[in-house]
Amino acid sequence: MSRVTSLVIIGLITSLACNAIAADTDSSGLNRLGERMYRDGILSDGTPLKGYVRGDVEIDSTMFSCTNCHARGGLGSVEGQVSSPPVNGATLFNPRYQYKDQIKNSISKSKGKTRPAQAIRPAYTDETLANALRGGMDPQGREFVPIMPRYNLNDQDMQIMVTYLKNLSSRLSPGVTDKSITFATIVTDDVSTDDRQAMLASIETLVNINQQTKNQKKFPQFAKMFRMLDTAFFREISVKTWELKGEPATWTAQLETYYKREPVFAILGGISNRPWQPIHDFCETNQIPCLFPVTDLPAVADKGWYTYYASKGFYQEGETAARFISDSIRDGAGGKVLQIVRNTDQGNALATGFTSTWNESGRGQLQTINLKQNQKMDSTLFQKLLLQYTPDSVVIWTGDETVATLAGLPPQTKRPQLYVSSRYVGKSITSIPEPLRENLFITYPFRLPEDEQSFKGYQEFLTLGKLKQPDEKRIATRTFSMIHIFLQGLKELRQDFYRDTLLDVLAMRPDQYLPDFERYSFGPGQRYASKGCYLVQLGKGATARLIKKSDWVVF
Amino acid sequence: MQLSLKRKLRFFLGVPVLLFCLTSVAHADTKTYKRTLEKFTNPDVTLVNQDGKRISFKSIIESDKPVVLDFIFGTCTTICPVLSAGYVNLQQKLGTDSTKIHLISISIDPENDTPKVMKEYLKRYRGKPGWDFLTGSRKDIDTIMRAYNAYIPNKMSHYALTLIHKPNADGWIRIYGIMSSSEFVDETKKAGL
């Protein structure tokens, strides 16, 4: 091949490559590349973004990336004594003011006025931002704290990153105006009228609480600045009820129709007896936060971002039972486990949690019997399975027939350990015959009743919800807990009404001690707030006491 | 009303602190940590490691290897990633000597940091053998944090702390802040590596 031909071919290849880059640098392609760099630490050529902290500590951004410190929405974070400032476009490419000036400026702007204030940092340009990312200097030449990495970015990747930051949280999310925020809650038609009312009445108190906050700003005790802040932050809240009818397969279309008619900022609470998965998927697709729906059948996934659940529900009970049994196995003894599963949403969720955790623990042998559709357990079948498999432990994920099954067993000198779910078996659990109780372990995913009564916040919740007696189904209390946590998040949002930021600020909340669960705990990327579940045994008598046999969290 | 005012006051007092952090200037060539020598009593508790194995905490601390201890959690935003990057860099710099020192990270979010989460964390950071991530009951974790004067009630308010123990030594080197890689190597050498 002649040298001239080679040069022509090289020229053609270069030209094609440039065109390919140009084609990929349309706004959505560029944004995808920027998002991958910001969230996953991967450069446009697929290699890791690298840099240094504290001078010579090399970091690879596939370990931790921009999103770790500056959060997914780009509004930053505060952890201990380290503050990571906002890096969204609206903040970087505008002068930065002291917080009080920022508030005053916003209020003046809403009145069509401008006011002079000394900026503490001028607006970044593309060049000064590149200097900041590579050399750790702000536009005034001040050096960043050494914990901020100095990144190795070539010009092309720098352009991608700068463009991404320009567009990051640059426009307020749908459902928000200067005066109002619109939310939705979801009720499916399998929910009883009483349960529906318990959830909706609790949601209604949110609107009332918000109204009270608005009125408080008139009180003279508030300093001028506090009143000003309330004015700047305050939005009227309205919560629409999205009713879903028919089979879950049709829910997505119904949700899309509601959303098209009126976009909402977030979905607050909600209730269904069916698996939450279709609603979870809708929220992921449309990037809508969904906060603490009342469901015991949540989607259990490592990658979900938009739905925050109180717990993993039945799945979590199965998970806990598996850890408890696995931990009790010593030197391989007692490791023969039989799992019996009724083919219902609840039974399958319990079994999925148990099996996946058991497979991770790697101890003992597990045999699972899946009952057929509409098949129920009885004493004869149970006895037959015991004789066939001779297990050390039997995990019984059957429903309300469990008590009758166990009560009908012939007296035996030696029984395996039995494990059941308190919620799946239901109220009849306390009528388990006393001779069986010694061998029976029950998953119980809430604070124990005697502890709940002495829990000081409980009475407050009952009063707030105008409830005369404890809420046995925990619908009102779980919804109030959602409101409590949501209002904290809303306050932290200030004027940054971005959906990702709402989830970011909730993730940074300290532990919350509320009714039902021992603790709601949070953390970036964590989506199941209550991580625990007790294993309990029944005491003696008809109104048997629950006796703790495990810690709240079992490893 | 009283409570609400207090909350608002706390919020306003927080603003200048935050602004100071946002605008503070630091120099990379100066030391950004404080080093002290301290005496602690090693607590006798049982923890769980990234493989789900139960470990006697006291026995691994009182071994014949130098021990480095820090407090992190799997979904931490800012401080833990930098501390963990320090561990990784130290292991790389030590090369084949990296197993002569025991790096230990104690979870301060034990409810979320299950063995599975901890194992994935170590894998993400490419931690080598010799770095263990330990979790346990909240009570036991609190006991450890108190024993080393590192107690924090809320994981989001934690700070960068590294403790280094020389085998059979009476005390600990307490490092408050972030070390550079070379400083970290120097400190471990002082602990007998």
XYZ file of C-alpha atoms in Angstrom, chain B residues 97-160:
64
model
C 4.102 -7.016 52.742
C 0.431 -6.003 52.781
C -0.602 -9.149 54.696
C 1.869 -8.284 57.475
C -0.587 -5.657 58.670
C -4.251 -6.164 59.521
C -6.574 -3.455 58.195
C -9.946 -3.451 59.925
C -13.009 -1.384 59.077
C -15.820 -1.369 61.629
C -19.303 -0.671 60.282
C -21.123 2.244 61.870
C -24.279 1.278 59.973
C -24.509 -2.320 61.176
C -28.159 -2.785 60.268
C -27.497 -2.198 56.591
C -23.967 -3.552 56.402
C -24.660 -7.255 56.126
C -21.834 -9.622 55.097
C -23.139 -9.367 51.513
C -22.944 -5.557 51.502
C -19.478 -5.597 53.098
C -18.148 -8.170 50.666
C -19.376 -6.114 47.703
C -17.791 -3.004 49.225
C -14.373 -4.676 49.533
C -14.703 -6.011 46.000
C -15.545 -2.518 44.656
C -12.447 -1.089 46.356
C -10.345 -4.064 45.228
C -9.357 -4.772 48.806
C -6.800 -7.553 49.191
C -6.605 -10.221 51.921
C -5.611 -8.486 55.113
C -8.486 -5.981 55.026
C -11.577 -7.093 56.980
C -14.876 -5.275 57.205
C -16.737 -6.119 60.453
C -20.326 -5.640 61.530
C -22.352 -6.709 64.549
C -25.211 -5.817 66.820
C -25.749 -2.119 67.332
C -24.966 -2.594 71.023
C -21.577 -4.173 70.281
C -20.707 -1.565 67.668
C -21.566 1.185 70.152
C -19.356 -0.552 72.734
C -16.425 -0.473 70.307
C -16.964 3.147 69.319
C -17.116 4.180 72.977
C -14.038 2.125 73.835
C -11.967 4.055 71.267
C -13.486 7.451 72.024
C -15.091 7.416 68.592
C -18.765 7.312 69.519
C -21.221 9.133 67.270
C -24.985 8.832 67.657
C -25.636 9.410 63.957
C -23.556 7.893 61.179
C -23.993 10.984 59.007
C -22.076 13.035 61.554
C -18.983 10.863 61.656
C -15.435 12.036 61.070
C -12.191 10.709 59.637
